[in-house]
Tab-separated table of C-alpha atoms in Angstrom:
chain	number	residue	atom	x	y	z
A	18	UNK	CA	14.036	23.165	32.534
A	19	UNK	CA	12.589	23.595	29.075
A	20	UNK	CA	11.652	27.153	28.115
A	21	UNK	CA	7.943	27.727	27.704
A	22	UNK	CA	6.940	28.675	24.143
A	23	UNK	CA	5.623	32.201	23.799
A	24	UNK	CA	1.898	32.390	23.223
A	25	UNK	CA	-0.343	34.986	21.950
A	26	UNK	CA	-1.618	35.599	25.351
A	27	UNK	CA	2.009	36.466	26.485
A	28	UNK	CA	2.286	39.076	23.869
A	29	UNK	CA	-1.159	40.501	24.490
A	30	UNK	CA	-0.375	40.795	28.213
A	31	UNK	CA	2.914	42.665	27.619
A	32	UNK	CA	1.425	44.884	24.802
A	33	UNK	CA	-1.710	45.581	26.955
A	34	UNK	CA	-4.062	44.696	24.060
A	35	UNK	CA	-6.554	41.685	23.401
A	36	UNK	CA	-5.462	38.373	22.097
A	37	UNK	CA	-7.713	39.120	19.034
A	38	UNK	CA	-5.589	42.180	18.269
A	39	UNK	CA	-2.296	40.316	18.574
A	40	UNK	CA	-3.608	37.600	16.249
A	41	UNK	CA	-4.678	40.149	13.642
A	42	UNK	CA	-1.297	41.817	13.766
A	43	UNK	CA	0.598	38.435	13.452
A	44	UNK	CA	-1.467	37.125	10.702
A	45	UNK	CA	-1.630	40.436	8.903
A	46	UNK	CA	-5.387	40.384	8.731
A	47	UNK	CA	-6.824	43.611	9.631
A	48	UNK	CA	-10.246	43.278	7.895
A	49	UNK	CA	-12.307	42.502	10.952
A	50	UNK	CA	-10.563	44.671	13.527
A	51	UNK	CA	-9.016	48.099	13.432
A	52	UNK	CA	-5.330	48.444	14.687
A	53	UNK	CA	-3.327	51.520	14.666
A	54	UNK	CA	0.078	51.437	13.156
A	55	UNK	CA	1.699	52.372	16.462
A	56	UNK	CA	-0.019	49.360	18.214
A	57	UNK	CA	0.849	47.007	15.397
A	58	UNK	CA	4.405	47.978	15.580
A	59	UNK	CA	4.527	47.548	19.276
A	60	UNK	CA	2.985	44.039	19.023
A	61	UNK	CA	5.562	43.138	16.314
A	62	UNK	CA	8.511	44.399	18.416
A	63	UNK	CA	7.344	42.342	21.469
A	64	UNK	CA	6.622	39.213	19.290
A	65	UNK	CA	10.101	39.461	17.889
A	66	UNK	CA	11.786	40.079	21.446
A	67	UNK	CA	9.855	37.084	22.828
A	68	UNK	CA	10.954	34.871	19.830
A	69	UNK	CA	7.365	34.060	19.014
A	70	UNK	CA	6.933	31.486	16.263
A	71	UNK	CA	3.445	31.355	14.618
A	72	UNK	CA	1.798	27.960	14.549
A	73	UNK	CA	2.016	26.695	10.951
A	74	UNK	CA	-1.398	24.878	11.121
A	75	UNK	CA	-2.962	28.080	12.171
A	76	UNK	CA	-1.421	29.995	9.323
A	77	UNK	CA	-2.902	27.318	6.886
A	78	UNK	CA	-6.258	27.529	8.356
A	79	UNK	CA	-6.077	31.296	8.168
A	80	UNK	CA	-5.432	31.078	4.486
A	81	UNK	CA	-2.033	32.493	4.804
A	82	UNK	CA	1.242	31.600	2.785
A	83	UNK	CA	3.788	29.522	4.597
A	84	UNK	CA	6.461	31.118	2.585
A	85	UNK	CA	7.813	27.640	1.804
A	86	UNK	CA	8.980	26.017	-1.455
A	87	UNK	CA	9.193	22.356	-2.100
A	88	UNK	CA	12.152	20.922	-3.949
A	89	UNK	CA	11.928	17.293	-5.347
A	90	UNK	CA	15.269	15.648	-5.897
A	91	UNK	CA	16.440	12.046	-6.545
A	92	UNK	CA	18.352	10.331	-3.771
A	93	UNK	CA	21.505	9.859	-5.842
A	94	UNK	CA	21.775	13.075	-7.910
A	95	UNK	CA	24.713	14.271	-9.875
A	96	UNK	CA	27.207	16.223	-7.730
A	97	UNK	CA	26.277	19.521	-9.317
A	98	UNK	CA	22.614	19.059	-8.135
A	99	UNK	CA	23.611	20.080	-4.695
A	100	UNK	CA	25.010	23.416	-5.905
A	101	UNK	CA	21.747	23.972	-7.799
A	102	UNK	CA	19.808	23.417	-4.665
A	103	UNK	CA	22.032	25.790	-2.797
A	104	UNK	CA	21.470	28.486	-5.445
A	105	UNK	CA	17.679	27.906	-5.427
A	106	UNK	CA	17.766	28.317	-1.670
A	107	UNK	CA	19.560	31.569	-1.891
A	108	UNK	CA	16.952	32.833	-4.330
A	109	UNK	CA	14.213	31.692	-2.127
A	110	UNK	CA	15.751	33.246	1.095
A	111	UNK	CA	16.203	36.589	-0.792
A	112	UNK	CA	12.547	36.548	-1.532
A	113	UNK	CA	11.554	35.542	2.064
A	114	UNK	CA	10.895	31.875	1.408
A	115	UNK	CA	12.282	28.713	2.944
A	116	UNK	CA	12.691	25.297	1.318
A	117	UNK	CA	11.718	21.811	2.064
A	118	UNK	CA	13.492	18.994	0.311
A	119	UNK	CA	11.814	15.573	-0.720
A	120	UNK	CA	13.843	12.731	-2.162
A	121	UNK	CA	12.425	10.270	-4.787
A	122	UNK	CA	14.725	7.430	-4.104
A	123	UNK	CA	14.912	6.625	-7.787
A	124	UNK	CA	11.272	5.749	-7.999
A	125	UNK	CA	8.590	7.795	-9.967
A	126	UNK	CA	6.205	6.588	-7.241
A	127	UNK	CA	8.213	7.843	-4.368
A	128	UNK	CA	8.574	11.137	-6.329
A	129	UNK	CA	4.843	11.575	-6.575
A	130	UNK	CA	4.413	10.613	-2.820
A	131	UNK	CA	6.754	13.443	-1.937
A	132	UNK	CA	4.797	15.745	-4.190
A	133	UNK	CA	1.504	14.863	-2.417
A	134	UNK	CA	3.224	15.215	1.016
A	135	UNK	CA	4.330	18.712	-0.004
A	136	UNK	CA	0.652	19.467	-0.968
A	137	UNK	CA	-0.400	18.276	2.423
A	138	UNK	CA	2.080	20.820	4.041
A	139	UNK	CA	0.536	23.458	1.855
A	140	UNK	CA	3.923	24.745	0.421
A	141	UNK	CA	3.591	27.667	-1.910
A	142	UNK	CA	5.043	26.118	-4.836
A	143	UNK	CA	7.409	23.292	-6.016
A	144	UNK	CA	10.537	23.028	-8.097
A	145	UNK	CA	10.955	19.504	-9.558
A	146	UNK	CA	14.619	18.417	-10.093
A	147	UNK	CA	14.100	14.663	-10.274
A	148	UNK	CA	11.802	13.639	-13.210
A	149	UNK	CA	13.992	12.253	-15.816
A	150	UNK	CA	13.154	8.405	-15.638
A	151	UNK	CA	13.677	6.640	-18.971
A	152	UNK	CA	10.680	4.530	-19.696
A	153	UNK	CA	8.307	6.227	-17.307
A	154	UNK	CA	7.648	9.476	-19.202
A	155	UNK	CA	3.888	8.884	-19.451
A	156	UNK	CA	3.721	8.017	-15.839
A	157	UNK	CA	5.543	11.252	-14.858
A	158	UNK	CA	3.258	13.150	-17.280
A	159	UNK	CA	0.128	11.653	-15.593
A	160	UNK	CA	1.439	12.714	-12.184
A	161	UNK	CA	2.406	16.288	-13.009
A	162	UNK	CA	0.567	17.545	-15.967
A	163	UNK	CA	-2.322	19.041	-14.144
A	164	UNK	CA	-0.151	20.546	-11.119
A	165	UNK	CA	-0.242	24.316	-10.452
A	166	UNK	CA	2.666	26.376	-9.196
A	167	UNK	CA	5.191	23.614	-10.166
A	168	UNK	CA	8.372	24.169	-12.275
A	169	UNK	CA	10.388	21.503	-13.852
A	170	UNK	CA	14.258	21.746	-14.266
A	171	UNK	CA	15.905	19.662	-17.004
A	172	UNK	CA	14.529	17.851	-19.977
A	173	UNK	CA	10.757	18.265	-19.872
A	174	UNK	CA	8.044	16.315	-21.592
A	175	UNK	CA	5.203	17.823	-19.871
A	176	UNK	CA	4.183	20.844	-22.019
A	177	UNK	CA	1.481	22.018	-19.531
A	178	UNK	CA	4.228	22.953	-17.013
A	179	UNK	CA	6.667	25.722	-17.109
A	180	UNK	CA	10.297	24.550	-17.260
A	181	UNK	CA	13.881	25.520	-17.322
A	182	UNK	CA	15.597	23.638	-20.097
A	183	UNK	CA	19.399	23.150	-20.319
A	184	UNK	CA	20.759	23.202	-23.744
A	185	UNK	CA	23.893	21.007	-23.557
A	186	UNK	CA	24.232	20.184	-27.170
A	187	UNK	CA	25.969	23.310	-28.299
A	188	UNK	CA	28.565	23.005	-25.535
A	189	UNK	CA	29.168	19.386	-26.650
A	190	UNK	CA	29.549	20.386	-30.169
A	191	UNK	CA	32.081	23.151	-29.182
A	192	UNK	CA	34.107	20.630	-27.084
A	193	UNK	CA	34.206	18.099	-29.920
A	194	UNK	CA	35.293	20.780	-32.321
A	195	UNK	CA	38.068	21.781	-30.072
A	196	UNK	CA	39.231	18.200	-29.787
A	197	UNK	CA	39.196	17.738	-33.554
A	198	UNK	CA	40.834	20.931	-34.341
A	199	UNK	CA	43.847	19.768	-32.300
A	200	UNK	CA	44.069	16.487	-34.319
A	201	UNK	CA	42.138	14.225	-32.058
A	202	UNK	CA	40.520	11.289	-34.085
A	203	UNK	CA	39.669	8.684	-31.502
A	204	UNK	CA	37.411	10.370	-28.954
A	205	UNK	CA	35.833	8.164	-26.370
A	206	UNK	CA	33.084	8.498	-23.816
A	207	UNK	CA	32.500	6.906	-20.512
A	208	UNK	CA	29.422	7.184	-18.387
A	209	UNK	CA	27.642	5.590	-15.410
A	210	UNK	CA	26.428	2.108	-15.679
A	211	UNK	CA	23.145	3.031	-14.023
A	212	UNK	CA	22.033	6.064	-16.174
A	213	UNK	CA	23.202	8.006	-19.084
A	214	UNK	CA	21.302	10.953	-17.494
A	215	UNK	CA	24.134	11.164	-14.977
A	216	UNK	CA	26.322	12.403	-17.933
A	217	UNK	CA	24.309	15.357	-18.605
A	218	UNK	CA	21.115	13.899	-20.528
A	219	UNK	CA	20.135	11.410	-23.129
A	220	UNK	CA	20.459	14.241	-25.671
A	221	UNK	CA	24.011	14.699	-24.783
A	222	UNK	CA	24.868	11.121	-25.089
A	223	UNK	CA	23.114	11.009	-28.472
A	224	UNK	CA	24.996	14.102	-29.668
A	225	UNK	CA	28.279	12.426	-28.722
A	226	UNK	CA	27.248	9.317	-30.413
A	227	UNK	CA	26.600	11.074	-33.661
A	228	UNK	CA	29.645	13.205	-33.673
A	229	UNK	CA	32.109	10.591	-32.551
A	230	UNK	CA	30.511	7.264	-33.511
A	231	UNK	CA	28.881	4.558	-31.496
A	232	UNK	CA	31.880	2.341	-31.529
A	233	UNK	CA	33.660	4.528	-28.888
A	234	UNK	CA	31.302	4.189	-25.946
A	235	UNK	CA	32.336	2.804	-22.633
A	236	UNK	CA	30.365	2.218	-19.531
A	237	UNK	CA	32.352	2.996	-16.332
A	238	UNK	CA	31.339	1.671	-12.817
A	239	UNK	CA	28.821	3.398	-10.637
A	240	UNK	CA	30.775	5.771	-8.219
A	241	UNK	CA	30.299	4.978	-4.558
A	242	UNK	CA	33.570	6.218	-2.954
A	243	UNK	CA	36.978	7.489	-3.854
A	244	UNK	CA	38.482	4.033	-3.962
A	245	UNK	CA	35.735	2.926	-6.322
A	246	UNK	CA	36.174	5.869	-8.533
A	247	UNK	CA	40.014	5.333	-8.756
A	248	UNK	CA	39.363	1.620	-9.698
A	249	UNK	CA	36.802	2.803	-12.239
A	250	UNK	CA	39.329	5.129	-14.022
A	251	UNK	CA	41.945	2.344	-13.942
A	252	UNK	CA	39.428	0.161	-15.708
A	253	UNK	CA	38.749	3.026	-18.235
A	254	UNK	CA	42.502	3.248	-18.971
A	255	UNK	CA	43.196	-0.456	-19.101
A	256	UNK	CA	40.062	-1.550	-20.896
A	257	UNK	CA	39.206	1.440	-23.063
A	258	UNK	CA	41.780	4.149	-23.627
A	259	UNK	CA	44.784	1.794	-24.174
A	260	UNK	CA	43.230	-0.961	-26.366
A	261	UNK	CA	41.158	1.609	-28.378
A	262	UNK	CA	44.144	3.810	-28.614
A	263	UNK	CA	42.113	6.896	-27.683
A	264	UNK	CA	43.499	10.326	-27.803
A	265	UNK	CA	40.631	12.078	-26.110
A	266	UNK	CA	37.870	10.997	-23.646
A	267	UNK	CA	34.660	12.577	-22.031
A	268	UNK	CA	33.974	11.648	-18.449
A	269	UNK	CA	30.751	12.064	-16.495
A	270	UNK	CA	31.852	14.720	-14.196
A	271	UNK	CA	34.753	16.737	-12.743
A	272	UNK	CA	35.387	14.168	-9.974
A	273	UNK	CA	35.999	11.446	-12.672
A	274	UNK	CA	38.153	13.860	-14.513
A	275	UNK	CA	40.272	14.563	-11.374
A	276	UNK	CA	40.663	10.746	-10.805
A	277	UNK	CA	41.666	10.112	-14.479
A	278	UNK	CA	44.249	12.918	-14.344
A	279	UNK	CA	45.577	11.281	-11.362
A	280	UNK	CA	45.761	7.762	-12.741
A	281	UNK	CA	47.066	8.553	-16.372
A	282	UNK	CA	50.612	9.404	-15.448
A	283	UNK	CA	51.009	5.898	-13.837
A	284	UNK	CA	50.601	4.397	-17.291
A	285	UNK	CA	53.112	6.941	-18.890
A	286	UNK	CA	50.247	8.795	-20.529
A	287	UNK	CA	50.551	12.551	-20.755
A	288	UNK	CA	47.645	15.050	-20.674
A	289	UNK	CA	46.912	16.695	-23.152
A	290	UNK	CA	49.870	15.498	-25.335
A	291	UNK	CA	48.666	11.827	-25.436
A	292	UNK	CA	45.164	11.994	-24.140
A	293	UNK	CA	42.811	15.009	-23.792
A	294	UNK	CA	40.436	14.921	-20.890
A	295	UNK	CA	37.018	16.733	-20.640
A	296	UNK	CA	34.995	16.556	-17.381
A	297	UNK	CA	31.377	17.954	-16.724
A	298	UNK	CA	30.035	20.636	-14.181
A	299	UNK	CA	32.871	23.165	-13.904
A	300	UNK	CA	33.435	22.522	-10.198
A	301	UNK	CA	35.563	25.110	-8.598
A	302	UNK	CA	38.502	22.635	-8.149
A	303	UNK	CA	38.719	21.860	-11.850
A	304	UNK	CA	40.680	25.074	-12.562
A	305	UNK	CA	43.161	24.117	-9.797
A	306	UNK	CA	44.175	20.638	-11.337
A	307	UNK	CA	47.378	20.176	-13.162
A	308	UNK	CA	46.648	20.417	-15.933
A	309	UNK	CA	43.506	22.535	-15.557
A	310	UNK	CA	40.492	20.329	-16.512
A	311	UNK	CA	38.415	21.252	-19.463
A	312	UNK	CA	34.759	20.935	-18.695
A	313	UNK	CA	31.240	21.784	-19.450
A	314	UNK	CA	29.465	24.328	-17.180
A	315	UNK	CA	25.625	23.944	-16.941
A	316	UNK	CA	25.466	27.434	-15.249
A	317	UNK	CA	23.525	26.204	-12.151
A	318	UNK	CA	23.141	29.688	-10.750
A	319	UNK	CA	21.314	30.849	-13.916
A	320	UNK	CA	19.207	27.582	-13.717
A	321	UNK	CA	18.311	28.458	-10.108
A	322	UNK	CA	17.446	31.981	-10.947
A	323	UNK	CA	15.369	31.069	-13.929
A	324	UNK	CA	13.483	28.332	-11.973
A	325	UNK	CA	12.660	30.463	-8.948
A	326	UNK	CA	11.582	33.391	-11.200
A	327	UNK	CA	9.263	31.189	-13.072
A	328	UNK	CA	7.814	29.733	-9.990
A	329	UNK	CA	7.341	33.179	-8.268
A	330	UNK	CA	5.330	34.097	-11.489
A	331	UNK	CA	3.266	31.169	-11.101
A	332	UNK	CA	2.618	31.705	-7.343
A	333	UNK	CA	1.782	35.433	-7.895
A	334	UNK	CA	-0.646	34.647	-10.744
A	335	UNK	CA	-2.001	31.232	-9.841
A	336	UNK	CA	-5.481	32.138	-11.233
A	337	UNK	CA	-4.201	33.500	-14.640
A	338	UNK	CA	-4.546	30.994	-17.263
A	339	UNK	CA	-1.474	31.317	-19.604
A	340	UNK	CA	0.509	28.925	-21.850
A	341	UNK	CA	3.357	27.075	-19.914
A	342	UNK	CA	6.689	29.073	-20.233
A	343	UNK	CA	10.056	27.835	-21.154
A	344	UNK	CA	13.418	29.363	-20.246
A	345	UNK	CA	16.493	27.949	-21.894
A	346	UNK	CA	19.943	28.028	-20.243
A	347	UNK	CA	22.980	27.529	-22.512
A	348	UNK	CA	25.639	25.337	-21.185
A	349	UNK	CA	29.163	26.495	-21.802
A	350	UNK	CA	32.360	24.694	-22.847
A	351	UNK	CA	35.255	25.689	-20.668
A	352	UNK	CA	38.599	24.965	-22.225
A	353	UNK	CA	41.715	24.457	-20.087
A	354	UNK	CA	45.003	22.616	-20.183
A	355	UNK	CA	43.613	19.161	-20.429
A	356	UNK	CA	42.575	19.855	-24.085
């Protein structure tokens, strides 16, 4: 038999008070009725013991915070995005908030639909992780430029909104300098066919093109599973590393880096003696590989902390008109045995 959900009447009956008193204690609104501290404590203890869960619609109608944060993300994010979401959830939980996740399905329109749905659920604020759609900048700006209690993470072209910006350029410059200092002269890049944004950002790709030269730019296959990834890295070796005589290569993420480290010995290519390999994201496993995979760390924990701190300020000061804020997180080049 299904257990009956605890009601305000159940709590009132056991606490020997009126339903109105229980309602005021649960919602925290004591303006229209006086409740002693002892009575309020007794009601709260009974509600907890009976596993009472307040109705969300009732809280909204009462003008109470749901203590809920919405996170907008694309349906095919980079692997490190999941770590970023986990860190945001930790920050939110520590502050007494829960999170809801909406997926954009690689569509600006779907992204805004999720945003509107979050507003219908009366979430307290939103963190947008999916908003970098090349060619749709003005569309995204029209959607979000007037939104309140919303924070962007990543490249942001909406000056009205607070944002956490990741500076990847300095880390890339350091990585290229490390390669060149060890005598590397033919440095290649491979990235996903669908989007350069998967490889950090357009800014990173442009920095690499400038430092290395546009002639060493290779598009690897979209990763779908481990077999596809291995095939992709085989293609990179046979169609790019070998014919171009590369002595160093950047790959989109550490998973690609691990796959490449696995495939290169099959072609009698040594790492780092013959070819240096640099991944992206600083996944925990990257330090356990042989050799250890050099990589770029985007410091997702710092991103999450900065994003939630900005959003908390917005939620606490929603009526205060201030210039939008920016917080920059510096990515770090991590040099290991693969360079």
